[in-house]
mmCIF file of C-alpha atoms in Angstrom:
data_model
loop_
_atom_site.group_PDB
_atom_site.id
_atom_site.type_symbol
_atom_site.label_atom_id
_atom_site.label_comp_id
_atom_site.label_asym_id
_atom_site.label_seq_id
_atom_site.Cartn_x
_atom_site.Cartn_y
_atom_site.Cartn_z
ATOM 1 C CA ARG H 1 -18.322 121.658 85.850
ATOM 2 C CA VAL H 2 -16.368 122.383 89.079
ATOM 3 C CA THR H 3 -19.600 123.296 90.836
ATOM 4 C CA ALA H 4 -21.194 119.996 89.800
ATOM 5 C CA LEU H 5 -18.155 118.047 91.070
ATOM 6 C CA CYS H 6 -18.326 119.843 94.406
ATOM 7 C CA ARG H 7 -21.966 118.893 94.760
ATOM 8 C CA ALA H 8 -21.059 115.253 93.959
ATOM 9 C CA LEU H 9 -18.334 115.339 96.637
ATOM 10 C CA ARG H 10 -20.742 116.602 99.284
ATOM 11 C CA ARG H 11 -23.353 114.055 98.299
ATOM 12 C CA SER H 12 -20.824 111.163 98.473
ATOM 13 C CA GLU H 13 -19.600 112.392 101.865
ATOM 14 C CA GLU H 14 -23.132 112.535 103.206
ATOM 15 C CA GLN H 15 -23.890 109.046 101.889
ATOM 16 C CA GLY H 16 -20.590 107.615 103.159
ATOM 17 C CA ASP H 17 -19.625 106.408 99.675
ATOM 18 C CA GLU H 18 -15.830 106.466 99.902
ATOM 19 C CA PRO H 19 -15.094 105.070 96.375
ATOM 20 C CA GLY H 20 -17.503 107.576 94.823
ATOM 21 C CA TRP H 21 -16.054 110.351 96.916
ATOM 22 C CA ALA H 22 -12.519 109.438 95.780
ATOM 23 C CA ARG H 23 -13.492 109.414 92.104
ATOM 24 C CA ALA H 24 -15.282 112.773 92.494
ATOM 25 C CA ARG H 25 -12.252 114.200 94.261
ATOM 26 C CA GLU H 26 -9.885 113.117 91.487
ATOM 27 C CA GLU H 27 -12.164 114.615 88.831
ATOM 28 C CA ALA H 28 -12.501 117.822 90.833
ATOM 29 C CA GLU H 29 -8.721 118.119 91.256
ATOM 30 C CA ALA H 30 -8.200 117.498 87.525
ATOM 31 C CA ALA H 31 -10.799 120.130 86.630
ATOM 32 C CA LEU H 32 -9.185 122.515 89.098
ATOM 33 C CA ARG H 33 -5.740 121.964 87.544
ATOM 34 C CA GLU H 34 -7.212 122.542 84.089
ATOM 35 C CA LEU H 35 -8.908 125.726 85.253
ATOM 36 C CA ARG H 36 -5.669 126.990 86.844
ATOM 37 C CA GLU H 37 -3.840 126.285 83.584
ATOM 38 C CA VAL H 38 -6.404 128.325 81.686
ATOM 39 C CA VAL H 39 -6.295 131.211 84.175
ATOM 40 C CA ARG H 40 -2.501 131.233 84.532
ATOM 41 C CA PRO H 41 -1.766 133.432 81.448
ATOM 42 C CA LEU H 42 -4.246 136.020 82.694
ATOM 43 C CA ARG H 43 -2.156 136.528 85.835
ATOM 44 C CA GLU H 44 1.026 137.255 83.899
ATOM 45 C CA PRO H 45 2.118 140.970 84.025
ATOM 46 C CA GLY H 46 2.065 141.805 80.277
ATOM 47 C CA TYR H 47 -0.789 139.596 79.164
ATOM 48 C CA GLY H 48 -3.498 142.252 79.628
ATOM 49 C CA GLU H 49 -1.511 144.853 77.691
ATOM 50 C CA ALA H 50 -0.825 142.364 74.893
ATOM 51 C CA LEU H 51 -4.481 141.450 74.752
ATOM 52 C CA ARG H 52 -5.401 145.141 74.624
ATOM 53 C CA ARG H 53 -2.953 145.770 71.795
ATOM 54 C CA LYS H 54 -4.311 142.794 69.900
ATOM 55 C CA ALA H 55 -7.874 144.067 70.317
ATOM 56 C CA GLU H 56 -6.736 147.551 69.228
ATOM 57 C CA ARG H 57 -5.072 146.125 66.119
ATOM 58 C CA ALA H 58 -8.219 144.203 65.308
ATOM 59 C CA ARG H 59 -10.329 147.341 65.784
ATOM 60 C CA LYS H 60 -8.018 149.414 63.572
ATOM 61 C CA ARG H 61 -8.059 146.692 60.924
ATOM 62 C CA ARG H 62 -11.861 146.670 60.943
ATOM 63 C CA LEU H 63 -11.910 150.475 60.669
ATOM 64 C CA ARG H 64 -9.354 150.376 57.859
ATOM 65 C CA LEU H 65 -11.335 147.815 55.926
ATOM 66 C CA GLN H 66 -14.513 149.799 56.502
ATOM 67 C CA ARG H 67 -12.813 153.008 55.341
ATOM 68 C CA ARG H 68 -11.459 151.302 52.241
ATOM 69 C CA LYS H 69 -14.900 149.961 51.512
ATOM 70 C CA LEU H 70 -16.416 153.435 51.873
ATOM 71 C CA GLU H 71 -13.658 154.955 49.713
ATOM 72 C CA ALA H 72 -14.191 152.308 47.056
ATOM 73 C CA ARG H 73 -17.920 152.972 47.104
ATOM 74 C CA ALA H 74 -17.347 156.742 46.923
ATOM 75 C CA ALA H 75 -14.864 156.291 44.055
ATOM 76 C CA LYS H 76 -17.338 154.075 42.234
ATOM 77 C CA GLU H 77 -20.108 156.632 42.690
ATOM 78 C CA GLU H 78 -17.788 159.439 41.584
ATOM 79 C CA GLU H 79 -16.755 157.467 38.499
ATOM 80 C CA ALA H 80 -20.418 156.800 37.727
ATOM 81 C CA ALA H 81 -21.169 160.509 38.109
ATOM 82 C CA ARG H 82 -18.265 161.408 35.812
ATOM 83 C CA ALA H 83 -19.407 158.817 33.289
ATOM 84 C CA ALA H 84 -22.932 160.222 33.405
ATOM 85 C CA GLU H 85 -21.558 163.737 32.953
ATOM 86 C CA ARG H 86 -19.448 162.604 30.002
ATOM 87 C CA GLU H 87 -22.464 160.884 28.457
ATOM 88 C CA ALA H 88 -24.537 164.046 28.949
ATOM 89 C CA LYS H 89 -21.845 166.173 27.303
ATOM 90 C CA ILE H 90 -21.538 163.691 24.436
ATOM 91 C CA ASP H 91 -25.324 163.680 23.948
ATOM 92 C CA GLN H 92 -25.381 167.482 24.026
ATOM 93 C CA TRP H 93 -22.528 167.681 21.514
ATOM 94 C CA ARG H 94 -24.215 165.084 19.283
ATOM 95 C CA ALA H 95 -27.538 166.967 19.410
ATOM 96 C CA LYS H 96 -25.727 170.210 18.575
ATOM 97 C CA CYS H 97 -23.956 168.606 15.615
ATOM 98 C CA ILE H 98 -27.216 167.105 14.359
ATOM 99 C CA GLN H 99 -28.959 170.469 14.666
ATOM 100 C CA GLU H 100 -26.154 172.232 12.784
ATOM 101 C CA VAL H 101 -26.254 169.621 10.013
ATOM 102 C CA GLU H 102 -30.046 169.911 9.746
ATOM 103 C CA GLU H 103 -29.871 173.715 9.612
ATOM 104 C CA LYS H 104 -27.170 173.551 6.936
ATOM 105 C CA ASN H 105 -29.212 171.049 4.910
ATOM 106 C CA ARG H 106 -32.318 173.234 5.166
ATOM 107 C CA GLU H 107 -30.336 176.258 4.058
ATOM 108 C CA GLN H 108 -28.865 174.345 1.127
ATOM 109 C CA GLU H 109 -32.279 173.007 0.129
ATOM 110 C CA LEU H 110 -33.798 176.478 0.336
ATOM 111 C CA LYS H 111 -30.935 177.961 -1.655
ATOM 112 C CA ALA H 112 -31.142 175.194 -4.253
ATOM 113 C CA ALA H 113 -34.906 175.691 -4.565
ATOM 114 C CA ALA H 114 -34.450 179.454 -4.882
ATOM 115 C CA ASP H 115 -31.698 178.993 -7.463
ATOM 116 C CA SER H 116 -33.875 176.549 -9.372
ATOM 117 C CA VAL H 117 -36.823 178.950 -9.405
ATOM 118 C CA LEU H 118 -34.533 181.849 -10.308
ATOM 119 C CA SER H 119 -32.990 179.895 -13.171
ATOM 120 C CA GLU H 120 -36.503 179.008 -14.340
ATOM 121 C CA VAL H 121 -37.481 182.666 -14.271
ATOM 122 C CA ARG H 122 -34.328 183.617 -16.161
ATOM 123 C CA LYS H 123 -35.093 180.922 -18.717
ATOM 124 C CA LYS H 124 -38.582 182.377 -19.166
ATOM 125 C CA GLN H 125 -37.057 185.855 -19.528
ATOM 126 C CA ALA H 126 -34.669 184.541 -22.141
ATOM 127 C CA ASP H 127 -37.553 182.906 -24.013
ATOM 128 C CA THR H 128 -39.513 186.169 -23.872
ATOM 129 C CA LYS H 129 -36.522 188.114 -25.175
ATOM 130 C CA ARG H 130 -36.027 185.581 -27.957
ATOM 131 C CA MET H 131 -39.703 185.869 -28.905
ATOM 132 C CA THR H 132 -39.364 189.660 -28.928
ATOM 133 C CA ASP H 133 -36.343 189.382 -31.203
ATOM 134 C CA VAL H 134 -38.278 186.999 -33.464
ATOM 135 C CA LEU H 135 -41.195 189.444 -33.587
ATOM 136 C CA ARG H 136 -38.828 192.310 -34.407
ATOM 137 C CA GLY H 137 -37.251 190.183 -37.140
ATOM 138 C CA LEU H 138 -40.700 189.430 -38.579
ATOM 139 C CA GLU H 139 -41.470 193.159 -38.712
ATOM 140 C CA LYS H 140 -38.177 193.837 -40.461
ATOM 141 C CA LEU H 141 -38.726 190.928 -42.893
ATOM 142 C CA ARG H 142 -42.258 192.116 -43.789
ATOM 143 C CA LYS H 143 -40.959 195.635 -44.291
ATOM 144 C CA LEU H 144 -38.235 194.384 -46.650
ATOM 145 C CA ARG H 145 -40.681 192.180 -48.582
ATOM 146 C CA LYS H 146 -43.161 195.046 -48.774
ATOM 147 C CA GLU H 147 -40.468 197.341 -50.193
ATOM 148 C CA ALA H 148 -39.427 194.671 -52.686
ATOM 149 C CA ALA H 149 -43.053 194.163 -53.765
ATOM 150 C CA ALA H 150 -43.519 197.946 -54.101
ATOM 151 C CA ARG H 151 -40.520 198.117 -56.444
ATOM 152 C CA LYS H 152 -42.199 195.482 -58.559
ATOM 153 C CA GLY H 153 -45.468 197.444 -58.509
ATOM 154 C CA VAL H 154 -47.310 195.113 -56.135
ATOM 155 C CA CYS H 155 -48.929 196.785 -53.125
ATOM 156 C CA PRO H 156 -50.781 194.833 -50.380
ATOM 157 C CA PRO H 157 -54.203 196.075 -49.294
ATOM 158 C CA PRO H 158 -54.407 198.373 -46.216
ATOM 159 C CA SER H 159 -56.453 195.743 -44.357
ATOM 160 C CA ALA H 160 -53.486 193.370 -44.486
ATOM 161 C CA ASP H 161 -51.184 196.024 -42.987
ATOM 162 C CA GLU H 162 -53.750 196.800 -40.317
ATOM 163 C CA ALA H 163 -54.245 193.102 -39.429
ATOM 164 C CA PHE H 164 -50.482 192.563 -39.262
ATOM 165 C CA GLU H 165 -49.949 195.609 -37.043
ATOM 166 C CA ASN H 166 -52.825 194.586 -34.746
ATOM 167 C CA GLN H 167 -51.391 191.100 -34.400
ATOM 168 C CA VAL H 168 -47.895 192.484 -33.738
ATOM 169 C CA GLU H 169 -49.186 194.952 -31.127
ATOM 170 C CA SER H 170 -51.140 192.165 -29.412
ATOM 171 C CA LEU H 171 -48.020 190.011 -29.274
ATOM 172 C CA LYS H 172 -45.907 192.952 -28.025
ATOM 173 C CA THR H 173 -48.443 193.649 -25.262
ATOM 174 C CA LEU H 174 -48.410 189.976 -24.248
ATOM 175 C CA LEU H 175 -44.606 189.860 -24.251
ATOM 176 C CA LYS H 176 -44.380 193.102 -22.246
ATOM 177 C CA THR H 177 -46.814 191.752 -19.657
ATOM 178 C CA ARG H 178 -44.841 188.552 -19.360
ATOM 179 C CA THR H 179 -41.560 190.484 -19.130
ATOM 180 C CA GLU H 180 -42.901 192.642 -16.295
ATOM 181 C CA LEU H 181 -44.251 189.540 -14.513
ATOM 182 C CA TYR H 182 -40.936 187.724 -14.800
ATOM 183 C CA GLU H 183 -39.022 190.797 -13.605
ATOM 184 C CA ALA H 184 -41.325 191.025 -10.576
ATOM 185 C CA GLU H 185 -40.719 187.334 -9.828
ATOM 186 C CA GLU H 186 -36.965 187.846 -10.143
ATOM 187 C CA ARG H 187 -37.027 190.840 -7.793
ATOM 188 C CA ALA H 188 -39.079 188.863 -5.258
ATOM 189 C CA LEU H 189 -36.658 185.951 -5.425
ATOM 190 C CA ARG H 190 -33.657 188.235 -5.080
ATOM 191 C CA VAL H 191 -35.246 189.891 -2.056
ATOM 192 C CA MET H 192 -35.892 186.463 -0.542
ATOM 193 C CA LEU H 193 -32.314 185.369 -1.224
ATOM 194 C CA GLU H 194 -30.931 188.589 0.215
ATOM 195 C CA GLY H 195 -33.127 188.126 3.291
ATOM 196 C CA GLU H 196 -31.875 184.578 3.694
ATOM 197 C CA GLN H 197 -28.279 185.728 3.293
ATOM 198 C CA GLU H 198 -28.906 188.466 5.836
ATOM 199 C CA GLU H 199 -30.313 185.884 8.257
ATOM 200 C CA GLU H 200 -27.276 183.697 7.645
ATOM 201 C CA ARG H 201 -24.927 186.624 8.315
ATOM 202 C CA LYS H 202 -26.919 187.434 11.451
ATOM 203 C CA ARG H 203 -26.666 183.834 12.683
ATOM 204 C CA GLU H 204 -22.940 183.789 11.991
ATOM 205 C CA MET H 205 -22.555 187.059 13.887
ATOM 206 C CA GLU H 206 -24.540 185.659 16.823
ATOM 207 C CA LYS H 207 -22.385 182.514 16.865
ATOM 208 C CA LYS H 208 -19.262 184.659 16.792
ATOM 209 C CA GLN H 209 -20.546 186.868 19.614
ATOM 210 C CA LYS H 210 -21.519 183.778 21.625
ATOM 211 C CA LYS H 211 -18.011 182.361 21.226
ATOM 212 C CA GLU H 212 -16.537 185.699 22.285
ATOM 213 C CA ARG H 213 -18.782 185.776 25.373
ATOM 214 C CA GLU H 214 -17.834 182.207 26.274
ATOM 215 C CA LYS H 215 -14.165 183.077 25.801
ATOM 216 C CA LEU H 216 -14.470 186.149 28.031
ATOM 217 C CA LEU H 217 -16.388 184.128 30.634
ATOM 218 C CA GLN H 218 -13.697 181.435 30.597
ATOM 219 C CA GLN H 219 -11.007 184.091 31.026
ATOM 220 C CA LYS H 220 -12.949 185.582 33.946
ATOM 221 C CA LEU H 221 -13.321 182.152 35.572
ATOM 222 C CA GLU H 222 -9.595 181.484 35.171
ATOM 223 C CA MET H 223 -8.787 184.905 36.625
ATOM 224 C CA ASP H 224 -11.126 184.361 39.588
ATOM 225 C CA SER H 225 -9.623 180.906 40.086
ATOM 226 C CA LYS H 226 -6.127 182.403 40.252
ATOM 227 C CA LEU H 227 -7.249 185.096 42.673
ATOM 228 C CA PHE H 228 -9.698 183.219 44.893
ATOM 229 C CA GLY H 229 -9.168 179.534 44.140
ATOM 230 C CA ASP H 230 -11.226 177.048 42.195
ATOM 231 C CA PRO H 231 -14.944 177.507 43.106
ATOM 232 C CA ALA H 232 -15.592 173.786 42.570
ATOM 233 C CA GLU H 233 -13.043 172.934 45.275
ATOM 234 C CA PHE H 234 -13.899 175.883 47.537
ATOM 235 C CA PRO H 235 -16.045 174.784 50.506
ATOM 236 C CA LEU H 236 -18.357 177.247 52.178
ATOM 237 C CA ALA H 237 -16.510 176.944 55.482
ATOM 238 C CA HIS H 238 -13.135 177.694 53.887
ATOM 239 C CA LEU H 239 -10.748 180.056 55.663
ATOM 240 C CA LEU H 240 -10.722 182.470 52.690
ATOM 241 C CA GLN H 241 -14.509 182.591 52.286
ATOM 242 C CA PRO H 242 -14.885 185.969 54.122
ATOM 243 C CA PHE H 243 -12.249 187.520 51.862
ATOM 244 C CA ARG H 244 -13.961 186.104 48.789
ATOM 245 C CA ASP H 245 -17.291 187.528 49.940
ATOM 246 C CA TYR H 246 -15.640 190.893 50.581
ATOM 247 C CA TYR H 247 -13.977 191.215 47.185
ATOM 248 C CA LEU H 248 -17.062 189.982 45.304
ATOM 249 C CA GLN H 249 -19.667 191.923 47.263
ATOM 250 C CA ALA H 250 -20.176 194.426 44.426
ATOM 251 C CA GLU H 251 -21.589 191.624 42.259
ATOM 252 C CA HIS H 252 -24.444 191.068 44.732
ATOM 253 C CA SER H 253 -25.123 194.511 46.209
ATOM 254 C CA VAL H 254 -25.736 197.829 44.437
ATOM 255 C CA ALA H 255 -24.907 199.793 47.601
ATOM 256 C CA ALA H 256 -21.548 198.012 47.871
ATOM 257 C CA LEU H 257 -20.889 198.699 44.183
ATOM 258 C CA ILE H 258 -21.580 202.413 44.654
ATOM 259 C CA GLN H 259 -19.387 202.564 47.751
ATOM 260 C CA ILE H 260 -16.477 200.776 46.050
ATOM 261 C CA ARG H 261 -16.815 202.949 42.968
ATOM 262 C CA HIS H 262 -16.811 206.064 45.146
ATOM 263 C CA GLU H 263 -13.601 204.925 46.847
ATOM 264 C CA TRP H 264 -11.975 204.198 43.492
ATOM 265 C CA ASP H 265 -13.043 207.533 42.020
ATOM 266 C CA GLN H 266 -10.997 209.333 44.654
ATOM 267 C CA TYR H 267 -7.843 208.046 42.986
ATOM 268 C CA LEU H 268 -8.716 208.755 39.347
ATOM 269 C CA VAL H 269 -5.728 210.373 37.663
ATOM 270 C CA PRO H 270 -4.631 210.799 34.045
ATOM 271 C CA ALA H 271 -2.449 208.132 32.502
ATOM 272 C CA ASP H 272 0.592 210.455 32.435
ATOM 273 C CA HIS H 273 0.259 211.628 36.047
ATOM 274 C CA PRO H 274 3.719 211.472 37.746
ATOM 275 C CA GLU H 275 2.360 210.416 41.158
ATOM 276 C CA GLY H 276 -0.083 207.698 40.151
ATOM 277 C CA SER H 277 -1.566 205.572 37.405
ATOM 278 C CA CYS H 278 -5.038 205.024 36.018
ATOM 279 C CA ILE H 279 -7.329 202.279 37.307
ATOM 280 C CA PRO H 280 -6.744 198.989 35.449
ATOM 281 C CA PRO H 281 -9.714 197.695 33.442
ATOM 282 C CA GLY H 282 -9.695 194.327 35.222
ATOM 283 C CA TRP H 283 -8.111 192.279 37.962
ATOM 284 C CA VAL H 284 -4.382 192.732 38.567
ATOM 285 C CA LEU H 285 -3.011 189.220 38.455
ATOM 286 C CA PRO H 286 -0.070 188.349 40.723
ATOM 287 C CA SER H 287 3.274 187.815 39.094
ATOM 288 C CA LEU H 288 4.813 184.365 38.908
ATOM 289 C CA PRO H 289 7.042 183.264 41.834
ATOM 290 C CA THR H 290 10.709 184.136 41.354
ATOM 291 C CA SER H 291 12.017 181.603 43.873
ATOM 292 C CA ASP H 292 11.198 178.138 45.178
ATOM 293 C CA THR H 293 10.487 179.524 48.652
ATOM 294 C CA TRP H 294 7.950 181.963 47.261
ATOM 295 C CA ALA H 295 6.390 179.213 45.165
ATOM 296 C CA THR H 296 6.044 177.026 48.265
ATOM 297 C CA ALA H 297 4.317 179.861 50.125
ATOM 298 C CA VAL H 298 1.931 180.467 47.204
ATOM 299 C CA ARG H 299 0.993 176.793 47.067
#
């Protein structure tokens, strides 16, 4: 704008237009005053520093907002990851419960079927025994009637005795065969039930051993966490990483295990030795702090 007014002044001067030159001069002086008013704060001593501080505050505010945005996004992602982990654990627990219920139902169905078949076999054995008792009672009844008829002088023909004995022997043979068959079925069912009970005891033992292993593993993890820190919060570039690698080198190297065992074996002494003690079976955990200063140092 000032440059354009200067050109207008020169043009009016060249053309000898005094009124136009005067108007252009007034406009140029007004623009110059306006420009000086705008530039005046920039020439003050503390204006640059104030402007720099204002820009720095604006930059810090932008960084703070950006950091909060990143933290909010990270927190949201972490919460989503935790929710997904919880859902996975819930699904795993639900599947485990469903599997246990199905296994228990199958076992109950198998046991009920075996009990039903066994009760059926026992019923058949009872029927066979009852038929045997009936047959024995018939023999006794015929013998008594035969003796009573003999006292009256009436004797049946030998063919009748022979036919009766043949029929009785045939029935006895049939009942004996059925008795042996039912006993074999009962033994087979008992063997099957005993096998199923043995499998159930074996599964219970495996579950118990699994729980014991998980308990021991949890105790080991807690002990390692007390000694070396929580592995989940232990970065690879941590200050204590070399010490952790040193004390756990026997878990990854056979040569290191042999060397450490050789060094320990030099100090093997009986439990009642006056100048030493036996090697502990596990890690020696540190005692709890006895003062606030010690506790601060441990933390």
